[in-house]
Structure formats: structure tokens, C-alpha cells
């Protein structure tokens, strides 16, 4: 925290913020134990959307925390899905800011890779270790507590804030589009913030102005009956071979997707995009660790490195399963074989078009019998760096951290950003959460950022 | 049983067997409840060699059952593996017959596919349902009880019988070759019987004169670190894709193995082989059910059907696993990907040569980084139809069932047959066990067959 304190006493800040900022900082200091304890409570509540576990309970706990912080809360049942939690605090001006977050998390498996149980929310070496601590319960709770700190120290907010917190982000937000459309009027706002911003190893705040899209498909090859003795192999088609053959036609060894039409809608990065990419600081050590590689590109090649990372669509096998996967040998001919695939998309690829192209390609290659099901469809989206919300974030970062944030034209990950940016016309910037690796630092710093930004 | 009884009163049988046969049948009748109860005890003892479960216990229980039936038993510890149980009963003549069996079973997974628990050994609709009931505890216990019936009714056996029962057949008998070599002298015998013979739907006894070989390999592709967020896909190699690409180069869509040299040692079926194949009765209904297909070959095409089934080597994916295979979507880039493969081999393919060819092929195609481990290596083997043990089996079948058995030149499955046929020079025929689908009938009928054959 000294680093942040230090930057807050820099000379760029308008003097009228000084006293208010100090009061808020004090409030946070005095209440930090409770803040952290509330975050840990939420992290202890499992909420795995992929497995339908603990979602209602997590929504209720979240609503309780929000109400306790002075936010007006409504919990909206969603037919076929977990509830959406909405919150609002009216501000002095009619200008509005949307906070989009989610209370669900990714499955914690494989469990044996955890040093502490994923829902124990234990503190270790100055970090909060828990499934969801970073993505994105930390970010969410920090925003709630930032609002509380502002309300309790100033009595009101300068602008209106609107929370929308869903429970299906990690499975591709299948009900969010319908929900937002039905509550369209409530989301008129000049801008919005969502999760996933962070600080790099040098403490520089990273702000993402977009997200890739995603098309998550499950491919299943089915045999003609139950699992069989593999001695029947000359007579019976093997669904595992069918799946391998189908998959091998989807992508070449270099990673290029072989589905005809896949790249048709891809818009090459603009001059502005490439300018942002050139300005991204490159730390080979950091990437070596992040990627687990012995060799990473040299400094001079970093623009190409980031171009590939941020602007290339991909097809990833996320999971394979068929037949026997226990120890040793079992001579079976499997009855089914399943692959989980994600396609990460860039503007202007459309997930529905990609899904259709994959289906057509499989049929054309003789794999029309494979069952294709869709788990997640999200469009890519971008907010231009000239948007007001981006300017506000930059100014806030400058005041909080004493430096310009690093602007990423997009993140490499995905989210339902397009629903806000494209459907509702609300430009969104991704700010918040942790240091690289510091899950408990995250909320606290994020709180200060919000504080100043709102101020 | 009426069917068998009926055939036993046929006119082909030498009259001197009549009285003895009747006494034995009565003995079996009187003791059948105990016989079945002993078999169920052994089936209730799990003994999964692939998972190293319950093997010592199964060997001890087996030894107890054998001793109770009057067989002289020795349990031989095997360094690095479960014990081998040997048994012997000296007969009137020095001629000897080897019984090769195994007390281990295949893993019972997937458990939810069982209508009753695999180790409950429950009786359902006239069947004994249990992992191992058919393969091959039923066959093994029937032989033990046949020996008991002969001993108790005649006081002695006409020839010497030697049991050798191992606990690693289902994982490719890795220690059997060494064991047999060390006890070579004890296995001098004119012939032997092993498992897997059965009766088809028309009640015809099937006798197999050979077995395919097997080379069971595990291929593993490893990533550069732990499981990662799939947003890193443009930067990190995906082991699941590596595995799919490597696999897709091993076999074409028609099932032909693409590994150079794989077919070099294949000996085409002889005229005698094809003659046997032409004599195999073909029941389209039976194969339709067995294979779960809507369409099976017409009667006229059955020789080609059996030729393919019995003489074609295959490569089967027995298992695939990588990344996330739970419900719904998880956007991960896996850290490893594993395939289990079996190659079924025909004369004169050698498993070690096949393994070497696969390794060389992978290296040549750029997949030398994949980890290849071997789980099972067995040579194909054949006994000629002219062997004395085959003649004896045919004569016995004629007396028991009133008809010639159907001779298969080989089974499509594998076993350590070559260790007896090639290494010890003991011709082996595969007889015994169940009806198609009748696990509790099997032992009883087998007992009568043994009885008459030994007689």
C-alpha cells in the first residue's frame, strides 16, 4: 500500500479531493477487517454455474452484503437460470455508471492442484486464496464497499451507480441478453465498468477496452451401442477415432483454423489498435513465468507477440473424454467420445456464424453424424479509447497510481461485453481487481480507484 | 440343461462312459448349490489387475477353493506382481494337460452401466451377474469342480492335470513369461486348455485355436505447465491438439494403420484357415445384436466378414482424456492429454516391433516429444487343427453336445497363448465358459464337457 499512498500525494490532483480522499481512506482502513471478512464469506459460498452449485445461495448472500452497504437491491428470478442481482444508488447528478459483475465462478477442478481447499478462503502470505477471489468476487465486493465508503463519508454519490450481477458469466451468460433487453430502460448510462483489469508486476494498472468473443461447442461421436471389447474393432466403428478424425480437420499444426469462412469476418487491427499494442510494456520474465516457457520473444518482437495474443482468433480443445481413462490398460472400444472446444473470436466474427460454419464443415467432411451442442456464444466487442468512460478511467488511474494506465485494445479473454457495448450502447472499460497474483490486495486498491474515479 | 441332457443320451458315445458319466452328473447335481456359492464367493472378491485391487486376497481364496476340491496347491509369490496359483492332481497315466486361467478381472467401470453392483454376484433371471463371472472365474471354478467331481466319483483322474492361474492376464501378463520359463519343467504337457470358448445361440460349442496378439500403448502429450485459461491459446501449445494430431496420423478413416512397417510381418490366412472360416455358421441376427448395427453382411458375405474379424490387425483408441470433462463449459487449456491405444496383432506381427514402429513413426512426424509407455505386449499364436488336444476337444464336444464344435482358427481377442504354444511348445485350445449371455449356465456345462473330455 505505500506505493499507492505515495502516488496519492502526487501533485496532479485537484486540491478539493484531498480531504474527501483522506476521509474515505480512513473509513476503508477502519473497516478493512470487516470488508475482507465479507469478501471471504462470499468466496466460501461455492457458486459454480457449469455445475449448477450454490448459485441461489450466493445471490442471496450477495444481496445481503449489498444492502448492508446501503445499496438498494432487487433479486430478479431468471427462468431457467440463477437470479440476477441488481443494485442502485441514486447520485447527485443524473449521469449513470453501470457496474457489470458476476457472482458465479469456474469449476474448481482439478481439486488436487489446490494448496488450500478452493472454498476455504484462507489467507496465505498476504494473499486471499479462493476460487473466485480474483474472478470476480474480489472486484465485485470492492465496488460494493467503495460505494459504502463514499456514502458513509460523503452522504451521497456524485453520480448514479447501477449494479447488474449475474450468475452465469462463466458459462457464457445464456440469459443475460434477454434480461438486459427486458430491463433496457434501467441501463441507460454514459459508461460502465466490468471486471478483469489488474496491475502488472511493475504496479502499472492495466485497462482493457474490449473482449474477444467465444463460441464454445461440445462435439460428441456416438457408437452403435454400449462400450465393447476391443476385439470387435474390425467390425465396429470406434467413436473415439471418429472424433479424432473430425477434430484433426478443424485446425492445422500451426494453429490455423481450417473451417472454411472462419476468418472471413475478421477485421485486421486498426492503426489505433497497433499503436496501443506498441505501447504495452513487455516484461519477458513475467511472460516466461505466465506461459511456463523457456523461450519468449525478445523485446523487439513484443508488438507481434501482443498482436498474436490479442487479435488472433483461436480454436482450443478444452477437454477430451472417451472410454477408459483410469490407471493401466483396459481393452475397450468406447461407446462415445466427447470434445469440448472453444473458439475465441475477434471483431467482427459472430459466434452463431462460426457455429454454423463448424457444423457445415463437419457435414462436408463426412462427420455430419457428430452431435454438436453449444455451451456459450458471445460476440467480441470493443470500446474506443476516446470514450468518456476510458478518459475517466485514465484520469482516475493517473491520480491513484501517479501514472497513466496501460490500455489494452482488448483482453484475450471473453465476456458478455457486447451486450452492453453493442446492444445497449454503453461503452465499457475493464478495470479493477488484483495485482498479478495478489488476490487480497486487489479489493483494497480497487476500492481506492473507484473512490477517486467516482469522485 | 435339458438341451445338454438330451445330447448326452445321443448314440455316439462309447457305452463304457455311461455309468461314470451318470455318477458325475449326479455328483454335480447334488453339489450344485455349493459349487455356485463358491463361484459367487470368488466373484465377490474384486481382483482388478489394472488397479492393483484385491489380487492377493483373490489368490488366497482361489487356493482355498482348489484345496477343498482335492487339488494340491502352491501359491507362488511373483516379484512386482500378484502371486501365481499352481495346482496339480496326478493322474493314472503320465500324460498331462495344462489348464491356464486367471483370477484377475477387467476394471468394472463405468459403474453406472451395471444393473447390479459388479461384485454383488447376484442371480438374475437364471444368470449370475458379476464382473469376472464369464471372464474367467466361471470357467476356472468349473474346471476345479470338474476335477473334484471326477476325484470323488472315480477316485482318480485318468491323466495328470496342472493348473496355472495368474493374476495379470487382463493387463497383458507381464510376469507370466518369466514365471513359466522358471517353472518350465512343470509344464511339460501334451496339450492345454484356456478360457473363452463358448456356445453360440444355437448351442453349438465354439472352440478357438488361437489368439491375436496385442500391443497396448499409452500416449501422453504434456504442456509446458499447469492447466491454463484458454485465453492464452495464441501463445501456448495445447497438448490436446498435439495428441489429436499425432493420433490422426496413426490410422486412416477406413481403419488402415498408417504406421510404416505395421503390416510387413502379416501372414495371409492359409487355405486351412479360410476353410475353417467358411465353415463358421453365420447368424445375422446374432451379429446384429452383438454389434448393435442395423445392417450386417448377408450370408454370402460371411467368409469375408469372419476373415476381417479374425485376420485383420487393428488399432483401437480405448481411452482419451484431457482437460475438463465435467458438465457444461470450462474454458481451459489442458496441461496434458492421454490416449490409450491397443493394437491387435495377427501372425507373425511382434508387439515389440509394433511398439518400435509406432515410436519411430511419431518421431518422424514431429511427435517425438510424446511420452509412450507400454502396458501390454502379447504375441499372436495358433494351434493347428490337427493337434491332439484339438482332436480330443472335438471328440469330447461330439459326445457332450452331440455335434462337432465350430472351430475358429483364432479368436479376435488376445491372451498369453504364445507363451504356451510358442515358448513351451504346448498346443492350446480355448474351450469352456458360457453360453452367449448365460453366465451361470456356463460353469455347469463346462463341467460336463471337461468330465467327458477327461474321461
Short mmCIF file of N, CA, C and O in Angstrom, two decimals, chain A residues 163-218:
data_model
loop_
_atom_site.label_atom_id
_atom_site.label_comp_id
_atom_site.label_asym_id
_atom_site.label_seq_id
_atom_site.Cartn_x
_atom_site.Cartn_y
_atom_site.Cartn_z
N UNK A 163 -25.74 -1.49 -10.34
CA UNK A 163 -25.11 -2.80 -10.37
C UNK A 163 -25.98 -3.78 -11.15
O UNK A 163 -27.20 -3.80 -10.97
N UNK A 164 -25.35 -4.58 -11.97
CA UNK A 164 -26.04 -5.75 -12.51
C UNK A 164 -25.07 -6.93 -12.35
O UNK A 164 -23.96 -6.91 -12.88
N UNK A 165 -25.50 -7.91 -11.55
CA UNK A 165 -24.62 -9.02 -11.20
C UNK A 165 -25.33 -10.33 -11.54
O UNK A 165 -26.36 -10.66 -10.96
N UNK A 166 -24.76 -11.04 -12.49
CA UNK A 166 -25.41 -12.27 -12.94
C UNK A 166 -24.68 -13.49 -12.38
O UNK A 166 -23.60 -13.38 -11.79
N UNK A 167 -25.26 -14.64 -12.60
CA UNK A 167 -24.69 -15.88 -12.07
C UNK A 167 -24.35 -16.90 -13.14
O UNK A 167 -24.24 -18.09 -12.88
N UNK A 168 -24.16 -16.40 -14.39
CA UNK A 168 -23.86 -17.34 -15.47
C UNK A 168 -22.76 -16.85 -16.39
O UNK A 168 -22.66 -17.28 -17.53
N UNK A 169 -21.92 -15.95 -15.89
CA UNK A 169 -20.88 -15.40 -16.76
C UNK A 169 -19.92 -16.49 -17.21
O UNK A 169 -19.50 -16.52 -18.37
N UNK A 170 -19.61 -17.41 -16.30
CA UNK A 170 -18.60 -18.43 -16.60
C UNK A 170 -19.11 -19.50 -17.55
O UNK A 170 -18.36 -20.38 -17.97
N UNK A 171 -20.41 -19.49 -17.82
CA UNK A 171 -20.91 -20.42 -18.84
C UNK A 171 -21.47 -19.65 -20.03
O UNK A 171 -22.27 -20.16 -20.80
N UNK A 172 -21.03 -18.40 -20.16
CA UNK A 172 -21.36 -17.67 -21.37
C UNK A 172 -22.63 -16.84 -21.30
O UNK A 172 -23.17 -16.45 -22.33
N UNK A 173 -23.12 -16.57 -20.09
CA UNK A 173 -24.24 -15.64 -19.89
C UNK A 173 -25.44 -15.93 -20.80
O UNK A 173 -25.94 -15.04 -21.49
N UNK A 174 -25.93 -17.18 -20.79
CA UNK A 174 -27.00 -17.50 -21.75
C UNK A 174 -28.30 -16.71 -21.56
O UNK A 174 -29.05 -16.56 -22.51
N UNK A 175 -28.55 -16.20 -20.34
CA UNK A 175 -29.82 -15.48 -20.13
C UNK A 175 -29.64 -13.96 -20.01
O UNK A 175 -30.61 -13.25 -19.83
N UNK A 176 -28.41 -13.50 -20.09
CA UNK A 176 -28.18 -12.08 -19.83
C UNK A 176 -28.76 -11.18 -20.92
O UNK A 176 -29.32 -10.12 -20.64
N UNK A 177 -28.62 -11.62 -22.18
CA UNK A 177 -29.12 -10.79 -23.28
C UNK A 177 -30.62 -10.53 -23.10
O UNK A 177 -31.08 -9.38 -23.20
N UNK A 178 -31.37 -11.58 -22.83
CA UNK A 178 -32.82 -11.44 -22.62
C UNK A 178 -33.12 -10.56 -21.42
O UNK A 178 -34.02 -9.71 -21.46
N UNK A 179 -32.36 -10.73 -20.36
CA UNK A 179 -32.59 -9.95 -19.15
C UNK A 179 -32.34 -8.47 -19.40
O UNK A 179 -33.14 -7.61 -19.03
N UNK A 180 -31.23 -8.16 -20.05
CA UNK A 180 -30.90 -6.76 -20.31
C UNK A 180 -31.93 -6.12 -21.25
O UNK A 180 -32.33 -4.97 -21.06
N UNK A 181 -32.35 -6.91 -22.24
CA UNK A 181 -33.34 -6.38 -23.18
C UNK A 181 -34.64 -6.04 -22.43
O UNK A 181 -35.27 -5.01 -22.68
N UNK A 182 -35.02 -6.90 -21.48
CA UNK A 182 -36.26 -6.68 -20.73
C UNK A 182 -36.14 -5.51 -19.76
O UNK A 182 -37.14 -4.93 -19.34
N UNK A 183 -34.92 -5.17 -19.36
CA UNK A 183 -34.72 -4.08 -18.40
C UNK A 183 -33.91 -2.94 -19.03
O UNK A 183 -33.21 -2.20 -18.34
N UNK A 184 -34.04 -2.84 -20.33
CA UNK A 184 -33.28 -1.89 -21.13
C UNK A 184 -33.24 -0.48 -20.54
O UNK A 184 -32.16 0.13 -20.43
N UNK A 185 -34.42 -0.03 -20.13
CA UNK A 185 -34.54 1.36 -19.66
C UNK A 185 -33.68 1.62 -18.43
O UNK A 185 -33.21 2.74 -18.20
N UNK A 186 -33.49 0.58 -17.62
CA UNK A 186 -32.71 0.77 -16.40
C UNK A 186 -31.22 0.87 -16.66
O UNK A 186 -30.46 1.17 -15.74
N UNK A 187 -30.81 0.58 -17.88
CA UNK A 187 -29.37 0.57 -18.14
C UNK A 187 -28.93 1.71 -19.04
O UNK A 187 -27.91 1.61 -19.70
N UNK A 188 -29.73 2.80 -19.07
CA UNK A 188 -29.23 3.98 -19.78
C UNK A 188 -28.10 4.56 -18.95
O UNK A 188 -28.28 4.89 -17.77
N UNK A 189 -26.93 4.63 -19.54
CA UNK A 189 -25.77 5.08 -18.78
C UNK A 189 -24.71 5.58 -19.74
O UNK A 189 -24.66 5.17 -20.90
N UNK A 190 -23.90 6.48 -19.24
CA UNK A 190 -22.85 7.05 -20.07
C UNK A 190 -21.67 6.10 -20.24
O UNK A 190 -20.85 6.25 -21.15
N UNK A 191 -21.58 5.13 -19.35
CA UNK A 191 -20.46 4.20 -19.44
C UNK A 191 -20.60 3.14 -18.38
O UNK A 191 -21.51 3.16 -17.56
N UNK A 192 -19.68 2.21 -18.44
CA UNK A 192 -19.75 1.12 -17.48
C UNK A 192 -18.38 0.54 -17.21
O UNK A 192 -17.42 0.78 -17.96
N UNK A 193 -18.31 -0.19 -16.13
CA UNK A 193 -17.07 -0.87 -15.78
C UNK A 193 -17.37 -2.34 -15.62
O UNK A 193 -18.40 -2.72 -15.07
N UNK A 194 -16.46 -3.15 -16.06
CA UNK A 194 -16.58 -4.57 -15.73
C UNK A 194 -15.26 -5.06 -15.19
O UNK A 194 -14.34 -4.27 -14.93
N UNK A 195 -15.18 -6.31 -14.99
CA UNK A 195 -14.05 -6.89 -14.26
C UNK A 195 -12.79 -7.03 -15.11
O UNK A 195 -12.77 -6.69 -16.28
N UNK A 196 -11.75 -7.57 -14.48
CA UNK A 196 -10.58 -8.12 -15.14
C UNK A 196 -9.43 -7.15 -15.37
O UNK A 196 -8.36 -7.57 -15.79
N UNK A 197 -9.60 -5.88 -15.10
CA UNK A 197 -8.42 -5.03 -15.10
C UNK A 197 -7.52 -5.47 -13.97
O UNK A 197 -7.96 -6.12 -13.02
N UNK A 198 -6.25 -5.15 -14.05
CA UNK A 198 -5.34 -5.59 -12.99
C UNK A 198 -4.08 -4.73 -13.02
O UNK A 198 -3.96 -3.83 -13.87
N UNK A 199 -3.17 -4.94 -12.10
CA UNK A 199 -1.89 -4.24 -12.16
C UNK A 199 -0.80 -5.24 -12.49
O UNK A 199 -0.79 -6.36 -12.00
N UNK A 200 0.11 -4.84 -13.34
CA UNK A 200 1.19 -5.74 -13.71
C UNK A 200 2.28 -5.74 -12.64
O UNK A 200 2.14 -5.11 -11.59
N UNK A 201 3.36 -6.45 -12.89
CA UNK A 201 4.38 -6.61 -11.85
C UNK A 201 5.02 -5.30 -11.43
O UNK A 201 5.49 -5.15 -10.31
N UNK A 202 5.05 -4.34 -12.36
CA UNK A 202 5.63 -3.04 -12.04
C UNK A 202 4.58 -2.12 -11.39
O UNK A 202 4.85 -0.95 -11.17
N UNK A 203 3.41 -2.65 -11.11
CA UNK A 203 2.39 -1.86 -10.46
C UNK A 203 1.58 -1.00 -11.42
O UNK A 203 0.74 -0.20 -11.01
N UNK A 204 1.84 -1.15 -12.71
CA UNK A 204 1.08 -0.36 -13.68
C UNK A 204 -0.34 -0.90 -13.79
O UNK A 204 -0.53 -2.11 -13.95
N UNK A 205 -1.33 -0.03 -13.73
CA UNK A 205 -2.70 -0.52 -13.90
C UNK A 205 -2.96 -0.84 -15.37
O UNK A 205 -2.59 -0.07 -16.26
N UNK A 206 -3.57 -1.99 -15.59
CA UNK A 206 -3.93 -2.39 -16.95
C UNK A 206 -5.43 -2.20 -17.11
O UNK A 206 -6.21 -2.59 -16.25
N UNK A 207 -5.80 -1.58 -18.22
CA UNK A 207 -7.22 -1.37 -18.51
C UNK A 207 -7.51 -1.98 -19.87
O UNK A 207 -6.79 -1.73 -20.85
N UNK A 208 -8.54 -2.82 -19.91
CA UNK A 208 -8.90 -3.49 -21.16
C UNK A 208 -10.11 -2.82 -21.78
O UNK A 208 -11.11 -2.59 -21.11
N UNK A 209 -10.00 -2.54 -23.07
CA UNK A 209 -11.09 -1.83 -23.75
C UNK A 209 -11.96 -2.75 -24.60
O UNK A 209 -12.79 -2.27 -25.38
N UNK A 210 -11.76 -4.03 -24.47
CA UNK A 210 -12.58 -4.94 -25.25
C UNK A 210 -12.41 -6.36 -24.77
O UNK A 210 -11.66 -6.62 -23.83
N UNK A 211 -13.11 -7.24 -25.41
CA UNK A 211 -13.01 -8.66 -25.09
C UNK A 211 -13.19 -9.44 -26.37
O UNK A 211 -13.88 -9.01 -27.30
N UNK A 212 -12.52 -10.59 -26.42
CA UNK A 212 -12.78 -11.48 -27.54
C UNK A 212 -14.16 -12.10 -27.38
O UNK A 212 -14.71 -12.17 -26.27
N UNK A 213 -14.70 -12.57 -28.48
CA UNK A 213 -15.93 -13.34 -28.40
C UNK A 213 -15.60 -14.80 -28.17
O UNK A 213 -14.43 -15.20 -28.17
N UNK A 214 -16.61 -15.58 -27.97
CA UNK A 214 -16.38 -17.01 -27.78
C UNK A 214 -17.54 -17.81 -28.35
O UNK A 214 -18.70 -17.38 -28.32
N UNK A 215 -17.19 -18.94 -28.90
CA UNK A 215 -18.18 -19.92 -29.35
C UNK A 215 -17.70 -21.24 -28.75
O UNK A 215 -16.66 -21.75 -29.14
N UNK A 216 -18.42 -21.73 -27.75
CA UNK A 216 -18.00 -22.94 -27.03
C UNK A 216 -18.88 -24.10 -27.46
O UNK A 216 -20.09 -24.08 -27.24
N UNK A 217 -18.28 -25.06 -28.09
CA UNK A 217 -19.06 -26.19 -28.64
C UNK A 217 -18.62 -27.51 -28.01
O UNK A 217 -17.46 -27.68 -27.66
N UNK A 218 -19.57 -28.40 -27.90
CA UNK A 218 -19.25 -29.76 -27.50
C UNK A 218 -19.54 -30.66 -28.69
O UNK A 218 -20.61 -30.60 -29.27
#
